[in-house]
Coordinates of C-alpha atoms in Angstrom, one line a residue:
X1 CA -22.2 -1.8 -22.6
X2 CA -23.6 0.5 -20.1
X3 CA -25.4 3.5 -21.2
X4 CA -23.6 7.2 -21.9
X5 CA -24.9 8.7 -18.5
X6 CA -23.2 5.3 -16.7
X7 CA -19.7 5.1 -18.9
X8 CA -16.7 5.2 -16.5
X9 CA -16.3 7.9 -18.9
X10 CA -18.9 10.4 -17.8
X11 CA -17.8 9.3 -14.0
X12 CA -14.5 10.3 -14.6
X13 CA -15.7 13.6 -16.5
X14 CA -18.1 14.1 -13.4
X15 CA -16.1 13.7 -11.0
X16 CA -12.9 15.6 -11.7
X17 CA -12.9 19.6 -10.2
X18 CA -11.6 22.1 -13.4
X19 CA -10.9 24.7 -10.6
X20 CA -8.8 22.5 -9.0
X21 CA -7.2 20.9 -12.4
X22 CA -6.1 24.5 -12.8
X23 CA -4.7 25.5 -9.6
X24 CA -2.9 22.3 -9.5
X25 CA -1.3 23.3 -12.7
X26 CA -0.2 26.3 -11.1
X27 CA 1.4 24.6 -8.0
X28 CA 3.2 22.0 -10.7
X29 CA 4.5 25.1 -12.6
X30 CA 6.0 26.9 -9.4
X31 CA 7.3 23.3 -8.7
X32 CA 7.9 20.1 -10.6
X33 CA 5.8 20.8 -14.1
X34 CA 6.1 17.1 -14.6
X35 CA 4.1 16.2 -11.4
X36 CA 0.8 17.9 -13.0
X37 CA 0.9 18.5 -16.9
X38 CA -0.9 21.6 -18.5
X39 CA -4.2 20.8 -19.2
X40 CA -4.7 22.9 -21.9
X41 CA -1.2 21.9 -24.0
X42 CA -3.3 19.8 -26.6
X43 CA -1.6 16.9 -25.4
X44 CA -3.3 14.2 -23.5
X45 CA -1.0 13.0 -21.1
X46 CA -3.3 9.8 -20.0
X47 CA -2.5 8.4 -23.9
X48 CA 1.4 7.7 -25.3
X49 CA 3.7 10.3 -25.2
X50 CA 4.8 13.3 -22.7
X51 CA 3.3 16.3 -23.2
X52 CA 5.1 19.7 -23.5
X53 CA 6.3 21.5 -20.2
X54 CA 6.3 24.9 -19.7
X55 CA 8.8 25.7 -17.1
X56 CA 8.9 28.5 -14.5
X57 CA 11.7 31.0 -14.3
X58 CA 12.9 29.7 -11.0
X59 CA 13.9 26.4 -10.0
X60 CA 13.9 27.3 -6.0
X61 CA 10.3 25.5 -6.3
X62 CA 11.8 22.1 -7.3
X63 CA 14.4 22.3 -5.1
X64 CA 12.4 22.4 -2.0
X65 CA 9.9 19.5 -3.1
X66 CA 12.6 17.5 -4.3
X67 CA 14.5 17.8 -0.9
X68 CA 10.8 17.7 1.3
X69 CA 9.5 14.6 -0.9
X70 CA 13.1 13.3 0.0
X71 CA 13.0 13.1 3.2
X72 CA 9.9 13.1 3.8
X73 CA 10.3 9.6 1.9
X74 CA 13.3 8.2 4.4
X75 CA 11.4 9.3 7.3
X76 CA 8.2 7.2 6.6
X77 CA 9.7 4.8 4.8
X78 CA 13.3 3.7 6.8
X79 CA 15.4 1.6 4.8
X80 CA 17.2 -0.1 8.0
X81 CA 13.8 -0.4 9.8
X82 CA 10.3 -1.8 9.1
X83 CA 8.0 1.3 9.0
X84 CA 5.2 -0.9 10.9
X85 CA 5.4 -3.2 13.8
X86 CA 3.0 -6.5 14.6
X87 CA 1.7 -6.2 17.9
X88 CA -0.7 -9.4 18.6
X89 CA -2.4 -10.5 21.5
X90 CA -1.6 -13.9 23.6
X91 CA -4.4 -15.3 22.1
X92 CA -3.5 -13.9 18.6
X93 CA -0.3 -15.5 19.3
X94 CA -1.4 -18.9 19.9
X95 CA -3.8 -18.3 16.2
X96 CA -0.2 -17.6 14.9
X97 CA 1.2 -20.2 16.1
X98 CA -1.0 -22.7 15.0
X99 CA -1.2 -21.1 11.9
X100 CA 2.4 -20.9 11.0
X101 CA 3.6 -24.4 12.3
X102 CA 6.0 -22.8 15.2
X103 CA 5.8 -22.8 19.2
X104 CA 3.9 -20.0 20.9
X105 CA 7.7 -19.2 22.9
X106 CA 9.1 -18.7 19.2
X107 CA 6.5 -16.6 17.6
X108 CA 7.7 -13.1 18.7
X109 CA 11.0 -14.1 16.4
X110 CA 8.9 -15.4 13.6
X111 CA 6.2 -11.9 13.4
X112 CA 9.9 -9.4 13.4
X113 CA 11.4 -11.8 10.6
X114 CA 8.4 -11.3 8.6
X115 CA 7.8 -7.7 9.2
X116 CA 11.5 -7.4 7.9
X117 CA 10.5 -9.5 4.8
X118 CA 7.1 -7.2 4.1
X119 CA 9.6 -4.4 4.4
X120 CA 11.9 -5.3 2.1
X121 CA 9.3 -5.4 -0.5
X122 CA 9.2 -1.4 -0.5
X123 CA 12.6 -1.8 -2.4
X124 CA 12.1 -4.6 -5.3
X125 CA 11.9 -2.8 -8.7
X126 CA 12.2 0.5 -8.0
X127 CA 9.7 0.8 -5.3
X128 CA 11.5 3.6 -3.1
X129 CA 11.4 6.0 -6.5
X130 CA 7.4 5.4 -6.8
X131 CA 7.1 5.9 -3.1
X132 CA 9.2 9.0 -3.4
X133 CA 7.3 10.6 -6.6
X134 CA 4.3 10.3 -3.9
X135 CA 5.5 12.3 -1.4
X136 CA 6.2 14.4 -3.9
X137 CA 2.8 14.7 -6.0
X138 CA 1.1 14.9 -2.2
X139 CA 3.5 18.1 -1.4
X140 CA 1.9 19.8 -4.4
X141 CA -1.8 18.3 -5.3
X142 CA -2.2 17.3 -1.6
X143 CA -4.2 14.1 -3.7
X144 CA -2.7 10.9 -4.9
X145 CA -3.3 6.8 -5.6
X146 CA -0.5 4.3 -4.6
X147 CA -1.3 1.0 -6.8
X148 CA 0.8 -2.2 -6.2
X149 CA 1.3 -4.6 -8.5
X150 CA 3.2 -7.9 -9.6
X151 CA 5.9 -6.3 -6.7
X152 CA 5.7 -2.9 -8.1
X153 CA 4.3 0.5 -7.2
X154 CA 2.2 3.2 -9.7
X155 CA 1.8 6.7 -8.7
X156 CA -1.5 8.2 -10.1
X157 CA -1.7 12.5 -9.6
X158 CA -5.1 13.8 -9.8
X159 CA -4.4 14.6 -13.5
X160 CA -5.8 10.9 -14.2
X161 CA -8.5 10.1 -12.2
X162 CA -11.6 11.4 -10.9
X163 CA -12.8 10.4 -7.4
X164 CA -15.8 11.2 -4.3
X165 CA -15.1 10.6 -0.7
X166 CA -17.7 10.9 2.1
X167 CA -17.7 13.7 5.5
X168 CA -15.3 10.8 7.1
X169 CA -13.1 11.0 3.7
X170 CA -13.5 7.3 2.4
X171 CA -13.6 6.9 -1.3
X172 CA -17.0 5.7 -2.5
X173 CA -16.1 5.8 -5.9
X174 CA -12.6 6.4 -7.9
X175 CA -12.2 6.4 -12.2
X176 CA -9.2 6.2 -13.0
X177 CA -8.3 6.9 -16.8
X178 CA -4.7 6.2 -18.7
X179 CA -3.6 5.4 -22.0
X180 CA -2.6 1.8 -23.5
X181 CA -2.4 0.5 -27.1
X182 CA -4.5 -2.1 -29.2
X183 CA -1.9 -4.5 -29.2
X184 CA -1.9 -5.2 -25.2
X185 CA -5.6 -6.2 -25.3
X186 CA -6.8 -9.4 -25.8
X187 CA -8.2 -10.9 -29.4
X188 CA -11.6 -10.9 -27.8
X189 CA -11.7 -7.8 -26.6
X190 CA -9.9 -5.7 -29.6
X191 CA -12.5 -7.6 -31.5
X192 CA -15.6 -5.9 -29.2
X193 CA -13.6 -1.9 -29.6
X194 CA -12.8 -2.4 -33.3
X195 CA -16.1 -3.2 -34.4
X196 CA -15.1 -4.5 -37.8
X197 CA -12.9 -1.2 -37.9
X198 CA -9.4 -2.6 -37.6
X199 CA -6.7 -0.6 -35.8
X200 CA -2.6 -0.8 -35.4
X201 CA -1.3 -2.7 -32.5
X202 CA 0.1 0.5 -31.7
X203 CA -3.0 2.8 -32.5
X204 CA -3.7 4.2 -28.5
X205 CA -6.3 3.3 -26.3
X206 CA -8.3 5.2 -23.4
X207 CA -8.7 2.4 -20.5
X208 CA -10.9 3.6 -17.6
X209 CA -10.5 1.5 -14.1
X210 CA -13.5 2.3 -11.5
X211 CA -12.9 1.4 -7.8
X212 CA -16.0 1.3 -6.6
X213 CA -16.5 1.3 -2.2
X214 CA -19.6 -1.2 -0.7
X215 CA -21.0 -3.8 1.5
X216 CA -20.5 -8.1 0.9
X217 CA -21.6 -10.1 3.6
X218 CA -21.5 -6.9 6.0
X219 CA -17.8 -6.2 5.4
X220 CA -16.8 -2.8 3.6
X221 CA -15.5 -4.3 0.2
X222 CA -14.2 -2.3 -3.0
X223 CA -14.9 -3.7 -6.9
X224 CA -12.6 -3.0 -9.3
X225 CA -14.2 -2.8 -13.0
X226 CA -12.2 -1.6 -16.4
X227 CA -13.5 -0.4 -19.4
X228 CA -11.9 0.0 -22.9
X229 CA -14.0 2.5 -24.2
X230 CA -17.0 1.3 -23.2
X231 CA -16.4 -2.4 -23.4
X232 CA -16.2 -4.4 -20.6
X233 CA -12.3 -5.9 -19.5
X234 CA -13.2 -9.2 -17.9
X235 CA -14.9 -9.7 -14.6
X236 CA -15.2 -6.9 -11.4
X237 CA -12.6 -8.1 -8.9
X238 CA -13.5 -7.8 -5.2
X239 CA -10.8 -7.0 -2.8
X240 CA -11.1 -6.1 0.8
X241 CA -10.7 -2.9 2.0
X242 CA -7.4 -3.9 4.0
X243 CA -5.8 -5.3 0.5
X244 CA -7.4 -3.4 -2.3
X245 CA -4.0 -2.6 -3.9
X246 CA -5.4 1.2 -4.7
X247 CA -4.4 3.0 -2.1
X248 CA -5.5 6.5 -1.7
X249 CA -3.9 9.2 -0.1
X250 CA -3.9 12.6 0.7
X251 CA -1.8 15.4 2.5
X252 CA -4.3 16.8 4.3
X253 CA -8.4 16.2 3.8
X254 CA -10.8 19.1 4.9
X255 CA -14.3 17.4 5.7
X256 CA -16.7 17.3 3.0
X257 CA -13.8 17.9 0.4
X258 CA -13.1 14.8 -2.0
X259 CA -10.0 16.0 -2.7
X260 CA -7.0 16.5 -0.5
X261 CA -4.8 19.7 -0.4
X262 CA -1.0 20.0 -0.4
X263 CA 1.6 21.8 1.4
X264 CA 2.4 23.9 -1.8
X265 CA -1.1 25.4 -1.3
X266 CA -0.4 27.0 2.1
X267 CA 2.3 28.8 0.6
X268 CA 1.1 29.8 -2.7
X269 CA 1.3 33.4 -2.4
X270 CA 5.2 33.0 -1.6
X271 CA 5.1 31.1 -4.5
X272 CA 3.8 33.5 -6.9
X273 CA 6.0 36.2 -5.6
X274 CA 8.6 34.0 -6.3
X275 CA 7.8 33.6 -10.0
X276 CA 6.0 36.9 -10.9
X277 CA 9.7 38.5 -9.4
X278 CA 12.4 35.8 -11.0
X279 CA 10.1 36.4 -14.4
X280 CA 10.8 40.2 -14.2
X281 CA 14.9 39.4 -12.9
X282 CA 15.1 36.8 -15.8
X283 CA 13.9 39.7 -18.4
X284 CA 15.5 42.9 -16.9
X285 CA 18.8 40.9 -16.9
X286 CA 18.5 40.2 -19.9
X287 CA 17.6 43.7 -21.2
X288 CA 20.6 44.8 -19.2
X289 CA 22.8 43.4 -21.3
X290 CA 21.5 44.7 -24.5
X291 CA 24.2 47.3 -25.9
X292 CA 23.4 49.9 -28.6
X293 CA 26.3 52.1 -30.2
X294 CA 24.3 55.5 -30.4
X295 CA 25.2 57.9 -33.0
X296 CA 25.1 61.6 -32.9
X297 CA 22.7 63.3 -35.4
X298 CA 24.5 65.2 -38.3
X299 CA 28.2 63.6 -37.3
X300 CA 29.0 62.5 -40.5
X301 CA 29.8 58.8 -39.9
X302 CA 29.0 56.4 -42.1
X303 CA 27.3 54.2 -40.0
X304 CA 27.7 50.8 -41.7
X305 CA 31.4 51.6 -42.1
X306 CA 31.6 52.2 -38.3
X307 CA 29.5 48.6 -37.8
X308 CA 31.4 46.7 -40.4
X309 CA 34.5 47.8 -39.4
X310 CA 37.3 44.6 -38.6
X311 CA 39.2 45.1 -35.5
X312 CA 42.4 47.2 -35.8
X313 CA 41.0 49.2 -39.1
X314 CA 41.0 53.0 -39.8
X315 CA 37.7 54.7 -40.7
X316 CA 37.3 58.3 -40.4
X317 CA 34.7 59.1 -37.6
X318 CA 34.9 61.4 -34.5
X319 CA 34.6 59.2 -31.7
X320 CA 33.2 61.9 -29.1
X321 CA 30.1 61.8 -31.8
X322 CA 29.3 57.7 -30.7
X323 CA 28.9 56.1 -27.4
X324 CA 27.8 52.6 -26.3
X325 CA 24.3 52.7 -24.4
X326 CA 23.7 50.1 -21.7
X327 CA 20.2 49.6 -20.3
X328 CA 19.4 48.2 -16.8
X329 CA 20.8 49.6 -13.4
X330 CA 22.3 47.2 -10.8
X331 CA 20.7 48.3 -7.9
X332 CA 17.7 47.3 -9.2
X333 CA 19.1 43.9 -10.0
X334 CA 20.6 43.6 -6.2
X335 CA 16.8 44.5 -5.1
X336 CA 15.5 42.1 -7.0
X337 CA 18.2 39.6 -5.7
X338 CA 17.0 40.1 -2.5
X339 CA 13.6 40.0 -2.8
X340 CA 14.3 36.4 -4.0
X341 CA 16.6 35.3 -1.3
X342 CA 13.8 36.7 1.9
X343 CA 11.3 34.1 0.3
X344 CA 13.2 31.4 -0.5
X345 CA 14.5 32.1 3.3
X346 CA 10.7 31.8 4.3
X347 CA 10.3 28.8 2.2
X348 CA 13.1 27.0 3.4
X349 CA 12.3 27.3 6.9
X350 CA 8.6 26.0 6.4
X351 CA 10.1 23.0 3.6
X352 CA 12.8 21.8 6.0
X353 CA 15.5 22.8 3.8
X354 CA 19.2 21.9 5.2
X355 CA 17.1 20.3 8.0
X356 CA 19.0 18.1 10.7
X357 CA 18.9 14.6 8.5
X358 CA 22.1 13.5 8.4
X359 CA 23.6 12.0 5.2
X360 CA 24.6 8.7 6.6
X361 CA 23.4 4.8 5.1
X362 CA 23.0 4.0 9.0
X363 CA 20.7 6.6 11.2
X364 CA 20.1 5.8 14.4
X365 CA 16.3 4.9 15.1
X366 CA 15.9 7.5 17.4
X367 CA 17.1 9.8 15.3
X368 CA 14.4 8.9 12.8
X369 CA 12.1 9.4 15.3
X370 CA 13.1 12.6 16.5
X371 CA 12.8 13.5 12.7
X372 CA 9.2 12.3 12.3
X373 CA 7.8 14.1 15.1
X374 CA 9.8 17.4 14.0
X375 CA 8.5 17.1 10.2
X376 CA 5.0 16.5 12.1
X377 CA 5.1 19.3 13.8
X378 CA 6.8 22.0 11.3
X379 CA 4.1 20.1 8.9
X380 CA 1.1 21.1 10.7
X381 CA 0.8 17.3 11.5
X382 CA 1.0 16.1 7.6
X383 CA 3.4 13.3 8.9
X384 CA 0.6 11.2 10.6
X385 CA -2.4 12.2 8.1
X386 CA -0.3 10.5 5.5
X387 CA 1.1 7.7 7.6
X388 CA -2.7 7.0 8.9
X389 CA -3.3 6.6 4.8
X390 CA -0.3 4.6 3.9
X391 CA 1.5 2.5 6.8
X392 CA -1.5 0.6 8.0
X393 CA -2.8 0.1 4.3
X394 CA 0.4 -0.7 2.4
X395 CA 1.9 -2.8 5.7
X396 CA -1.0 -5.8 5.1
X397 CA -0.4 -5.9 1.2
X398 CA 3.3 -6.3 2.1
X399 CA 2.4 -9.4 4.7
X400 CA 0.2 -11.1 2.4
X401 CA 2.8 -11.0 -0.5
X402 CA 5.9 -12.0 2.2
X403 CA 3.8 -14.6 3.6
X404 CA 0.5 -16.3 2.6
X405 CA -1.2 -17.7 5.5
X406 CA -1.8 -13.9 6.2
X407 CA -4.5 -13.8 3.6
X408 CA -6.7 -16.2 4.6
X409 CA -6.8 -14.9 8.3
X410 CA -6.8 -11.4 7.2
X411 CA -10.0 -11.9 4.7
X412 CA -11.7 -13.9 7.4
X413 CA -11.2 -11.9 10.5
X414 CA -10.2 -14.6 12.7
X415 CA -8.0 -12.7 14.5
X416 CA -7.6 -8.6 15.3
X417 CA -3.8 -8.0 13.7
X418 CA -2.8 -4.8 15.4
X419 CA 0.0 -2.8 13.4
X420 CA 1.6 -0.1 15.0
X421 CA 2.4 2.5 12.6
X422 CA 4.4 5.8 12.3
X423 CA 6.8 6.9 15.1
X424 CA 4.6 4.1 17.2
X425 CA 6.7 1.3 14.8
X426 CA 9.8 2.6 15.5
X427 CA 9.5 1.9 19.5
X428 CA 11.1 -1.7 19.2
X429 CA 14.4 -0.3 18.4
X430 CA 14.2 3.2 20.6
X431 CA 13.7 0.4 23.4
X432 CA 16.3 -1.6 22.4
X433 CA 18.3 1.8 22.7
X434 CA 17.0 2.7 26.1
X435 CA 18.1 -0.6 27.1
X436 CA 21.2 0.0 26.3
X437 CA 21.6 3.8 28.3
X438 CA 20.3 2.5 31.0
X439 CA 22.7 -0.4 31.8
X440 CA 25.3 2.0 30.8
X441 CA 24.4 4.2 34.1
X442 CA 24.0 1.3 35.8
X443 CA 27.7 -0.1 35.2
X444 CA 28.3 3.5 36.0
X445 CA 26.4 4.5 39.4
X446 CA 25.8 0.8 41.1
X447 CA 29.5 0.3 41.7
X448 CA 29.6 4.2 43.6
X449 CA 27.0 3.6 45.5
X450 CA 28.1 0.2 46.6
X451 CA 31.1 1.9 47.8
X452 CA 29.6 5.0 49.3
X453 CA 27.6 3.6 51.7
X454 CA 25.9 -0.7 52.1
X455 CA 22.4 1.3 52.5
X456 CA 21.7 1.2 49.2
X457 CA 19.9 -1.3 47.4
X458 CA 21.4 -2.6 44.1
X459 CA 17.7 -4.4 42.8
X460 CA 15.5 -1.1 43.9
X461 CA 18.5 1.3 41.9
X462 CA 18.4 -0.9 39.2
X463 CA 14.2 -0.4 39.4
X464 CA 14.5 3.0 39.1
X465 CA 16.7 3.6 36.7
X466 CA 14.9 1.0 34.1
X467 CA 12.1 3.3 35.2
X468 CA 13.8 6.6 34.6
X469 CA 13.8 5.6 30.9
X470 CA 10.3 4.2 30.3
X471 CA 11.0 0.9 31.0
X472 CA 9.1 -1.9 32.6
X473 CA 12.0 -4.1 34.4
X474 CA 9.4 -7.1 34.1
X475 CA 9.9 -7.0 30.7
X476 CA 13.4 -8.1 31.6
X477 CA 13.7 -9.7 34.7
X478 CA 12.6 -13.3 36.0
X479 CA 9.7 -13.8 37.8
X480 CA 9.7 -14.9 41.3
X481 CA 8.6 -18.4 40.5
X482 CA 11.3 -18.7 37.8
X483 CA 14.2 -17.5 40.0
X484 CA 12.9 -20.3 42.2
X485 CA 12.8 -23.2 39.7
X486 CA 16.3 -21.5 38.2
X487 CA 17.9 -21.6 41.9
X488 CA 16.7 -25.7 42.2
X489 CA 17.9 -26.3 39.2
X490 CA 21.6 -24.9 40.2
X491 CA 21.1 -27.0 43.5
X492 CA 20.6 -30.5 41.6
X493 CA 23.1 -29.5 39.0
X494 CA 25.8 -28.5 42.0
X495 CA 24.4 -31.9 43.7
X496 CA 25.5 -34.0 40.9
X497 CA 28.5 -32.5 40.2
X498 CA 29.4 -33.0 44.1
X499 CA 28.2 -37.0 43.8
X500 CA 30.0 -37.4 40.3
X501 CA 33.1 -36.4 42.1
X502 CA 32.8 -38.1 45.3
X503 CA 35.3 -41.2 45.8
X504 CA 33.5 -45.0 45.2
X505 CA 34.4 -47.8 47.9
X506 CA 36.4 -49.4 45.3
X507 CA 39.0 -46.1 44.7
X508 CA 39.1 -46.1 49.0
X509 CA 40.4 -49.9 48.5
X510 CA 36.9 -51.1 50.5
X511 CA 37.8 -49.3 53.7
X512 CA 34.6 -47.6 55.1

């Protein structure tokens, strides 16, 4: 057992901010309360159990992460389209082929099959609701850890773990703390925390799970440790920094900060407006509806009478001496109203809300794209800060589990795998796409010009229209040499055909 000063404990204690526990409680409240638990509701959310949510008086907040995180969520993560592309050298080629048993000609076919395999990972068990509660827990703590596991995802906020990262924002060191019971640990190990104190298999547990950054052999490594209040779970693990399965991300990093801030933050005077004015709506309305029957002094009526009174009886009363009070003006309630509506109008705008993604199971891939580099931009560039700490990261676990013999390579460095990430990835089909405009201009202009005048040329046309549209026509075309060994080919074939046919001396009865 380590000592008090070492426990993953008095890490996780040390490293977690209580001004920014508290302003992240603020953001959750405006937003999703769930994403960010009170920390002061008595309740520890890392053990069994929910703890109670206060909720805001407006739901506008929810709304917009719900619909951001959404999208947000489709955009990085297309479910028609691998969100990373392999892009290997000829020499990483011939390592692939050898490795994976296939001709060098046929390895292009075998890298897209397998990114399509990785990618369909994302999906098994629920994966695209874990990738979406990221998004989301990004939007408003602008911190988060993606862990996978046996083909699942784990979203950790900032409200369990406690973590350091350096000027360059690498974590050095991560404690992550969460709640399990007595009866998922092992004999040996319930035996070390009871201490000859026995507990219930359902008595709760505090676990504490330290990723830890370093060097091994000169490459950047991270050990994973786990404690059970302050025993020891087994042996550290050691994982490469390209398949540690924590992955840690943030909306956007300012240098020097160890934590990340989200897009809720930059709007967090909106925010409060918002509340501080639906709180005083939600009352006033409330008081507005308050009637009291108002009696005049020395009428006469016998008030409980008047109150107990069944409809359609006769009580004796003067009815000019009582009239019904009602509190609240309207006016103030249209203000109010509109108050409301000019920020969420604001907020909309900035969140994307009733953006241009349209609602279809099939969207286009330039359309994805377009939609990444808009987000990026209206974003303030949050697109590529969190596909630089995702894509890259997540598209190498997803390999290794879809095939193998990426492991071993991977660990070893034989090879530099290049992965194209972000609106990079989704070139392969935008080219695919551009293909296709491009001989539809061609099927439409070539047969004009052909017409028009025999001064143009068809092949320099062609070149330039391929061009017009980014794309290299030797990409496409046959080389030189090839057109020559295709021609001679033709020739021999045409030359057998012609002796095949040709009459024998026996069909011309001898006759030369």
């Amino acid at each position: 057992m380590q000592g008090q000063q070492d426990s993953f404990s008095a890490l996780y204690l040390k490293y977690q901010d209580g001004r920014l526990l508290t302003k992240w409680q603020n953001y959750a409240l405006w937003t999703i309360p769930s994403i960010f638990p009170d920390i002061n509701s008595g309740k520890d959310t890392t053990l069994l159990g929910n703890a109670p949510l206060e909720h805001d008086y407006q739901s506008i907040g929810a709304l917009l992460v719900n619909s951001l995180s959404s999208k947000m969520t489709n955009i990085l993560f297309p479910i028609n389209q691998a969100f990373f592309k392999l892009q290997p050298s000829e020499q990483t080629k011939e390592l692939f082929a050898r490795l994976l048993n296939t001709e060098i000609k046929q390895i292009d076919d075998k890298l897209i099959s397998t990114e399509q395999a990785a990618h369909k990972r994302l999906f098994l068990n629920a994966g695209y609701s874990q990738l979406t509660q990221l998004i989301g827990t990004l939007i408003v703590c602008g911190d988060a850890i993606l862990y996978r596991e046996n083909n699942s995802f784990i979203t950790y906020s900032p409200r369990n773990y406690g973590l350091v990262r350096d000027m360059s924002g690498n974590v050095l060191d991560c404690v992550i703390k969460e709640g399990t019971t007595f009866g998922e640990l092992s004999p040996a190990l319930r035996a070390k925390v009871e201490q000859g104190n026995p507990r219930k298999d359902l008595d709760p547990a505090i676990m504490y799970t330290r990723i830890k950054r370093g060097l091994r052999k000169g490459n950047v490594v991270y050990t994973v440790s786990q404690e059970v209040e302050g025993v020891s779970v087994g042996k550290p693990s050691v994982y490469p920094i390209d398949l540690c399965p924590y992955i840690f991300c943030a909306w956007k990093i300012v240098s020097g900060n160890s934590y990340g801030s989200g897009y809720v933050e930059d709007y967090a005077g909106d925010f409060a407006k918002l509340s501080d004015l639906s709180r005083a709506l939600a009352i006033y309305e409330i008081d507005a509806c308050k009637v009291v029957n108002c009696v005049k002094p020395g009428a006469g009526i016998d008030v409980d009478s008047f109150h107990e009174a069944e409809n359609g009886d006769w009580i004796q009363a003067d009815p000019q001496a009582v009239v019904a009070h009602e509190g609240g003006q309207a006016n103030k309630i249209q203000q109010l109203s509109a108050s409301i509506n000019t920020i969420f109008t604001r907020l909309s705008t900035a969140f994307m809300w009733g953006g241009n993604t349209r609602d279809a199971e099939r969207v286009t891939a330039e359309e994805i794209r377009r939609q990444a580099k808009e987000a990026d931009q209206m974003l303030g560039g949050a697109y590529s800060m969190v596909s630089g700490f995702v894509h890259q990261h997540l598209a190498y676990l997803l390999l290794v589990e879809a095939d193998s013999t990426f492991q071993g390579a991977i660990v070893g460095k034989e090879y530099e795998l290049n992965i194209l990430t972000g609106t990079s990835a989704l070139g392969r089909a935008t080219e695919i796409q551009s293909l296709v405009e491009a001989t539809q201009i061609c099927q439409a202009v070539i047969p004009i010009l052909s017409q028009l005048s025999q001064r143009f040329d068809t092949e320099t046309t062609i070149d330039r229209i391929f061009s017009s549209f980014g794309l290299n026509i030797s990409d496409w075309v046959f080389t030189a040499e090839e057109l020559r060994q295709k021609e001679m080919a033709a020739n021999a074939a045409a030359q057998n055909s012609v002796d095949t046919m040709a009459p024998s001396l026996e069909e011309l009865g001898g006759v030369v």
